[in-house]
Coordinates of C-alpha atoms and ligand atoms in Angstrom, one line a residue:
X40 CA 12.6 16.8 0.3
X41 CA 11.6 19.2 3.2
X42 CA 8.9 21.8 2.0
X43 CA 11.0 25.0 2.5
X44 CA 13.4 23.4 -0.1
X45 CA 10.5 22.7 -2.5
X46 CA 8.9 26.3 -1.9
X47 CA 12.3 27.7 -3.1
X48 CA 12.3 25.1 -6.0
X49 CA 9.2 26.7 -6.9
X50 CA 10.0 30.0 -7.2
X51 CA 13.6 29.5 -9.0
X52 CA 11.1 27.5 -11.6
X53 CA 8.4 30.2 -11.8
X54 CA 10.8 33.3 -12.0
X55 CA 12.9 31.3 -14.5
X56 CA 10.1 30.5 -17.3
X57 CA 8.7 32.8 -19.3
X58 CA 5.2 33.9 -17.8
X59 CA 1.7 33.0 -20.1
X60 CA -1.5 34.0 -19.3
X61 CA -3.6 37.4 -19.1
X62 CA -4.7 39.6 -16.0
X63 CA -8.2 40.1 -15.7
X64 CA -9.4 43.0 -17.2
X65 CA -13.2 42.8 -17.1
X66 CA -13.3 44.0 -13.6
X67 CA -11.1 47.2 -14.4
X68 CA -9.9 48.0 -11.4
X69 CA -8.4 44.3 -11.6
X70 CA -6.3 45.1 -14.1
X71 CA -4.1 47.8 -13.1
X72 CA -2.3 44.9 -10.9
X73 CA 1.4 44.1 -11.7
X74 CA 1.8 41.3 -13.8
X75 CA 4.8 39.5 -12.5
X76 CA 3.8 39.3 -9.1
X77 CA 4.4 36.2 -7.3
X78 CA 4.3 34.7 -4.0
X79 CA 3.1 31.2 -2.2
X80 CA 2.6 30.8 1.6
X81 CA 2.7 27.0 3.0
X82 CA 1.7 26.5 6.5
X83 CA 2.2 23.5 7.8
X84 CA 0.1 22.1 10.8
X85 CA 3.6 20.7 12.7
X86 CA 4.2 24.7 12.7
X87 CA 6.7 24.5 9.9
X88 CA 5.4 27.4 7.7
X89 CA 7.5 28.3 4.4
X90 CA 6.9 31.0 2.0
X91 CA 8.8 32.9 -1.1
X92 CA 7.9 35.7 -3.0
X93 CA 5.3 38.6 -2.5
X94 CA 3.5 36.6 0.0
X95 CA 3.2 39.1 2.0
X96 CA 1.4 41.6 -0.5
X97 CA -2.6 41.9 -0.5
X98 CA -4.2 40.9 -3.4
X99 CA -8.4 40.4 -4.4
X100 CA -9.2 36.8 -3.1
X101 CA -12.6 37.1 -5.3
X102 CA -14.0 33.6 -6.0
X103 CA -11.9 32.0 -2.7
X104 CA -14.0 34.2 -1.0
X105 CA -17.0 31.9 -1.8
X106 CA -15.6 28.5 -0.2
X107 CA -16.0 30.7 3.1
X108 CA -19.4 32.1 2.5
X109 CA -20.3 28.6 2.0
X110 CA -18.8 27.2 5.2
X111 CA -20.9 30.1 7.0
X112 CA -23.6 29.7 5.2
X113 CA -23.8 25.5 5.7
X114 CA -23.3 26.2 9.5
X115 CA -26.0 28.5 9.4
X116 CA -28.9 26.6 8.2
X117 CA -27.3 23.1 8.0
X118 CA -28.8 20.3 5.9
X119 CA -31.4 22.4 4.6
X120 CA -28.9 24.5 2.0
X121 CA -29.2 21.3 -0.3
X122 CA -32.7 23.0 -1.3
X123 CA -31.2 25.7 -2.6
X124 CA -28.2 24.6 -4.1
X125 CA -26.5 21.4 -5.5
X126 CA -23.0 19.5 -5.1
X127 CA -22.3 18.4 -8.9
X128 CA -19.7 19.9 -10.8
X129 CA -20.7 22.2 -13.7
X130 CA -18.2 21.8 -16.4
X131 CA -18.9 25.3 -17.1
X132 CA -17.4 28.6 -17.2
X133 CA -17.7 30.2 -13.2
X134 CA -20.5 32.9 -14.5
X135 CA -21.8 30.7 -16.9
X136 CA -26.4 30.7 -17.3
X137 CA -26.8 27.6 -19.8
X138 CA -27.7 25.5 -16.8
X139 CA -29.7 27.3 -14.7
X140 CA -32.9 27.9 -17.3
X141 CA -33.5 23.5 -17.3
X142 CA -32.2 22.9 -13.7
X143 CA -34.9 25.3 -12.9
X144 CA -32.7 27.7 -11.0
X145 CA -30.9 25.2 -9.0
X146 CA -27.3 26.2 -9.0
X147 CA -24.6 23.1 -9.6
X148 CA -22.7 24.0 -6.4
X149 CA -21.9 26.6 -4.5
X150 CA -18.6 27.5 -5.8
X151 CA -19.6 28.6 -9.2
X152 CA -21.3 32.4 -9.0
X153 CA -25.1 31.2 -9.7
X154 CA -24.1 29.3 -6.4
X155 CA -22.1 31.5 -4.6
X156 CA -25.3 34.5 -5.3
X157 CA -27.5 31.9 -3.8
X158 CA -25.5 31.9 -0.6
X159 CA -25.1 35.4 -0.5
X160 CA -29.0 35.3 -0.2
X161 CA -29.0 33.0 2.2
X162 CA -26.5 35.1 4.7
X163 CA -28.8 38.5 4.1
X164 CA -31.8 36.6 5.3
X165 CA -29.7 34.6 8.6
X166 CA -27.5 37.6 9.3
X167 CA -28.4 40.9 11.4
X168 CA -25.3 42.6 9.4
X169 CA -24.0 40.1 6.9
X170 CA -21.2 42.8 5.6
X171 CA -20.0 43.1 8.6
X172 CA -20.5 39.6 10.6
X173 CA -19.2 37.6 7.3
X174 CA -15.4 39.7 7.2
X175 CA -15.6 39.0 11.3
X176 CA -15.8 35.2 11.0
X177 CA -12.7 35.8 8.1
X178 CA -11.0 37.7 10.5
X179 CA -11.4 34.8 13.3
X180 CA -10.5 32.3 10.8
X181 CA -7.0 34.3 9.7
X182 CA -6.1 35.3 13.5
X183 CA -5.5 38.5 12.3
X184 CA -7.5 42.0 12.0
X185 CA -6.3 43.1 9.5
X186 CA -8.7 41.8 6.8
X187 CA -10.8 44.8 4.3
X188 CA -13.3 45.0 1.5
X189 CA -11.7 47.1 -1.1
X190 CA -14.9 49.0 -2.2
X191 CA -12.9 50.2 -5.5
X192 CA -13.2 46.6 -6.7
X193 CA -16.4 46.1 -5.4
X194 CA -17.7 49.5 -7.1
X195 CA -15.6 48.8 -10.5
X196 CA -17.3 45.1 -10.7
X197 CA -20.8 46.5 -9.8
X198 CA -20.6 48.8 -13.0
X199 CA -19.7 45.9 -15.0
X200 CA -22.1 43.5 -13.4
X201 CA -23.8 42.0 -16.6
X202 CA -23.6 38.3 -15.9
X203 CA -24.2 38.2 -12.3
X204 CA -26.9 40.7 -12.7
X205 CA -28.4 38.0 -15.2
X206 CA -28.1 35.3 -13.1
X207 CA -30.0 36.5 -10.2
X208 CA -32.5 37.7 -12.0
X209 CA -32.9 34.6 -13.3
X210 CA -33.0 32.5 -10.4
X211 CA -34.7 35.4 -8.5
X212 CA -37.7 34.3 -11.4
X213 CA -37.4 30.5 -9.9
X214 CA -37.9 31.8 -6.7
X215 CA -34.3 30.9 -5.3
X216 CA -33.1 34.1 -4.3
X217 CA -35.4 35.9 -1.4
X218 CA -33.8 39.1 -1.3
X219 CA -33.9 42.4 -3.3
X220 CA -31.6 41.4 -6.4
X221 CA -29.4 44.5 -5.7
X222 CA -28.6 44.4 -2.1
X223 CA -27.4 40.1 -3.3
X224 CA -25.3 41.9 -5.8
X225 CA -23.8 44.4 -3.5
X226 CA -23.2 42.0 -0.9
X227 CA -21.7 39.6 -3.2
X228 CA -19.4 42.1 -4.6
X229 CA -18.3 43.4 -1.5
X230 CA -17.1 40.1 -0.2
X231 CA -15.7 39.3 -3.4
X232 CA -13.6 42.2 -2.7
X233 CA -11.6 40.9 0.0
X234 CA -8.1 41.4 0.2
X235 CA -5.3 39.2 1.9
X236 CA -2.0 38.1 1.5
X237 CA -0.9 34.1 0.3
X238 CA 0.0 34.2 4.0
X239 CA -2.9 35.2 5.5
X240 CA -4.9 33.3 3.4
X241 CA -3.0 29.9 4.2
X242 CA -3.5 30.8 7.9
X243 CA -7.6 31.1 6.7
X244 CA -7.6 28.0 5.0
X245 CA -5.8 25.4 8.3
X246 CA -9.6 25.5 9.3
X247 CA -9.9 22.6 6.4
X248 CA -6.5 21.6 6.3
X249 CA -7.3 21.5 10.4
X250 CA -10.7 19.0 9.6
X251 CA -12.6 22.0 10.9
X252 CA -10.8 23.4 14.2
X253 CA -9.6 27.0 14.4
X254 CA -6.0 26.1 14.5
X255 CA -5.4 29.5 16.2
X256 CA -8.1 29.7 18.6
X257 CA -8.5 25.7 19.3
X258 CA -12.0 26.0 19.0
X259 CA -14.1 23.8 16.7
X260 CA -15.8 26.3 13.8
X261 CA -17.7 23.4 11.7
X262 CA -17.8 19.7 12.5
X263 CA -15.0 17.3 10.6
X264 CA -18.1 15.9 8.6
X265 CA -18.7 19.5 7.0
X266 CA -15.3 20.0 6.5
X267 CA -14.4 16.8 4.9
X268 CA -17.8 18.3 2.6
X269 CA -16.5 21.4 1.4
X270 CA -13.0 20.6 1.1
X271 CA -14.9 17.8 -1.2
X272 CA -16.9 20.3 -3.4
X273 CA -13.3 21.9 -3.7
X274 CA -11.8 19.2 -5.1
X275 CA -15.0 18.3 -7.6
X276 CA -15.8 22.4 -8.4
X277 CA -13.3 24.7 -7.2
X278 CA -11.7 25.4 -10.5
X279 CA -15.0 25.5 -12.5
X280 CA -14.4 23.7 -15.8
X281 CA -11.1 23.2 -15.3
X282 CA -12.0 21.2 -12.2
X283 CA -10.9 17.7 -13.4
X284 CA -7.3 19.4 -15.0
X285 CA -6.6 20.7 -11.2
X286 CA -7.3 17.2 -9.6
X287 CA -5.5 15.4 -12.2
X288 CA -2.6 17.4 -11.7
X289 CA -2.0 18.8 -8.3
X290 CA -4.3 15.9 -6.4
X291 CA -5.6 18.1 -3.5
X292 CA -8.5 20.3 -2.7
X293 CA -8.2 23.6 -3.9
X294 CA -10.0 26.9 -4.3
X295 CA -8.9 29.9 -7.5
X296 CA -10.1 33.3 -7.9
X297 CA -9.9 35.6 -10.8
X298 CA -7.6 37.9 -8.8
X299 CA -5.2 35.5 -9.2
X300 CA -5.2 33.4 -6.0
X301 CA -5.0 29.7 -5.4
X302 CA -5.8 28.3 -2.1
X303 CA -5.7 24.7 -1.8
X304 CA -5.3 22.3 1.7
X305 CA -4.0 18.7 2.1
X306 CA -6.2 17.7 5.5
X307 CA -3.8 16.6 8.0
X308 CA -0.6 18.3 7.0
X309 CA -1.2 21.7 5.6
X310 CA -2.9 24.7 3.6
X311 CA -1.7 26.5 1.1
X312 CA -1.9 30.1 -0.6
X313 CA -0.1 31.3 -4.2
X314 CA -0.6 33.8 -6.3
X315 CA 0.4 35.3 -9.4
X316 CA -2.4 37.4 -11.5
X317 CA -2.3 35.7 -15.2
X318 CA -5.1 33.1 -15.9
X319 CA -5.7 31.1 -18.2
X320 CA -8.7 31.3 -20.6
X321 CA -10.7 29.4 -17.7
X322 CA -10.1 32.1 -15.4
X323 CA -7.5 30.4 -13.5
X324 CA -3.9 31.3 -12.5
X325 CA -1.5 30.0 -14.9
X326 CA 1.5 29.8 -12.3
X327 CA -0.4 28.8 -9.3
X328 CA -1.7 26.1 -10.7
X329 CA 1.8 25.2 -12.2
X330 CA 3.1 25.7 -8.5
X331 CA 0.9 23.8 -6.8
X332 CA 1.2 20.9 -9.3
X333 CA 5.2 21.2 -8.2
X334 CA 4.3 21.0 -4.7
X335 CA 2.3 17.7 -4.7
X336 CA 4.7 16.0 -7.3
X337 CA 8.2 16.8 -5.1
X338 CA 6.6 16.0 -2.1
X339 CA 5.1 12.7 -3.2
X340 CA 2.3 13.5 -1.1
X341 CA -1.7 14.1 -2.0
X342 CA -4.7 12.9 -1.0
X343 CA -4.6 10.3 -4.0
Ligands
LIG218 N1 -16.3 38.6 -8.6 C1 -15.9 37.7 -9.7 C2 -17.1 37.5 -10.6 O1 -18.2 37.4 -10.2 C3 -15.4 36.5 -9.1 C4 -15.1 35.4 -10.2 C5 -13.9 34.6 -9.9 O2 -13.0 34.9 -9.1 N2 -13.8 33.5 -10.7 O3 -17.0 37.6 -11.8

């Protein structure tokens, strides 16, 4: 079956059953979002994009926003971010603490918040202007200019920033974050705040999908080895505890955010963005999951 058929498979499916899940409500601002929203982007690498929905419509990337810090971040200071941050899988909630007191501070990866808080860290102390460098590199990376913060959902987080504000303190006490604790949390929330369409974001994601060549500029961001890396941690930690449910079903590397986003890349063939806002009680979107897990079984194609 050609993808554009499978894309509109998709949607007839999604609009037809009846949608579960909940919108996000503990970042306020979060929750004023429609629920029935819908929309997937597929580009393909042979230039045969698809898409269906409201893949067009901006939505809060949040959490997808940290497989990209990362990359920056790991091109930045290289081999050395291993120091400061691990590759296992937590098997715990994305703003979870339990580990961090006996592991010493040491996030489990960098795609779980203690993690991602870490990185922020690490950009404020490599970047002259890390607010305005970091959405410059997204920017590259989607071809387009048309990327923003939305400081609404970065303010409404920061005055509901309990958690994170616990976990950098806490690893601040460890001595992994270097920076003032507020300007990691302000940073952190601002990029979190990100908004882009499932279209722009698939366009984001071809760098991994691309084993790590701008697929708009031609120009080689991070080497194939770093890429074949993160699109690994994907795979092993991009869904938090529900990490091993998102391998075993869809089979590809893939990246959620509490917004409601999904993006996810099969190396050599394509990237992928969906969205719809309700999650599950793991924080992760009910129907984008669902989606993607239609995408990989019709096509008979993953990376397993
Ligand atoms: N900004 C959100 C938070 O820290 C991101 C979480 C997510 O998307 N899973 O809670």
């Amino acid at each position: 079956m050609e993808y554009k058929q499978i894309i509109d498979k998709i949607f007839s499916a999604v609009k037809a059953e009846k949608a579960t899940g909940k919108v996000a409500d503990y970042i306020p601002e979060l929750a004023t979002i429609s629920a029935d929203k819908f929309g997937i982007y597929l580009f393909g690498l042979d230039g045969k994009n698809c898409e269906a929905g409201d893949s067009r419509e901006k939505f809060s990337i949040q959490s997808i926003l940290k497989v990209l810090s990362f990359t920056l971040a790991f091109e930045l200071v290289g081999e050395k971010i291993w120091e400061r941050v691990d590759v296992e899988p937590s098997g715990t909630a994305f703003n979870s603490l339990v580990q961090l007191e006996y592991e010493k501070g040491i996030p489990r990866n960098p795609l779980i918040n203690a993690g991602a808080l870490v990185i922020c860290d690490i950009l404020i102390s490599e970047l002259n202007d890390p607010e305005k460098e970091f959405i410059g590199f997204v920017k590259e990376l989607a071809g387009t200019s048309e990327i923003n913060y939305n400081l609404r959902i970065a303010a409404s987080e920061k005055a509901h920033a309990y958690r994170n504000a616990a976990l950098v303190n806490l690893m601040k006490s460890f001595g992994n974050i270097h920076n003032n604790t507020d300007r990691v949390l302000d940073f952190y929330f601002t990029i979190c705040s990100i908004e882009m369409t499932c279209q722009e974001l698939a366009r984001t994601f071809t760098l991994f999908a691309n084993r790590g060549i701008n697929h708009f500029t031609g120009n080689r961001v991070i080497s194939s080895s770093k890429s074949k890396r993160i699109s690994a941690i994907m795979q092993t930690c991009g869904f938090y505890d529900e990490a091993g449910e998102f391998t075993f079903r869809v089979g590809i590397p893939g990246k959620s955010g509490v917004g409601g986003g999904i993006a996810a890349v099969y190396p050599g063939h394509y990237s992928v963005a969906v969205w719809s806002p309700l999650l599950n009680d793991k924080g992760n979107s009910v129907r984008g999951m669902k989606a993607l897990e239609m995408l990989t079984t019709l096509s008979e194609a993953s990376v397993f």
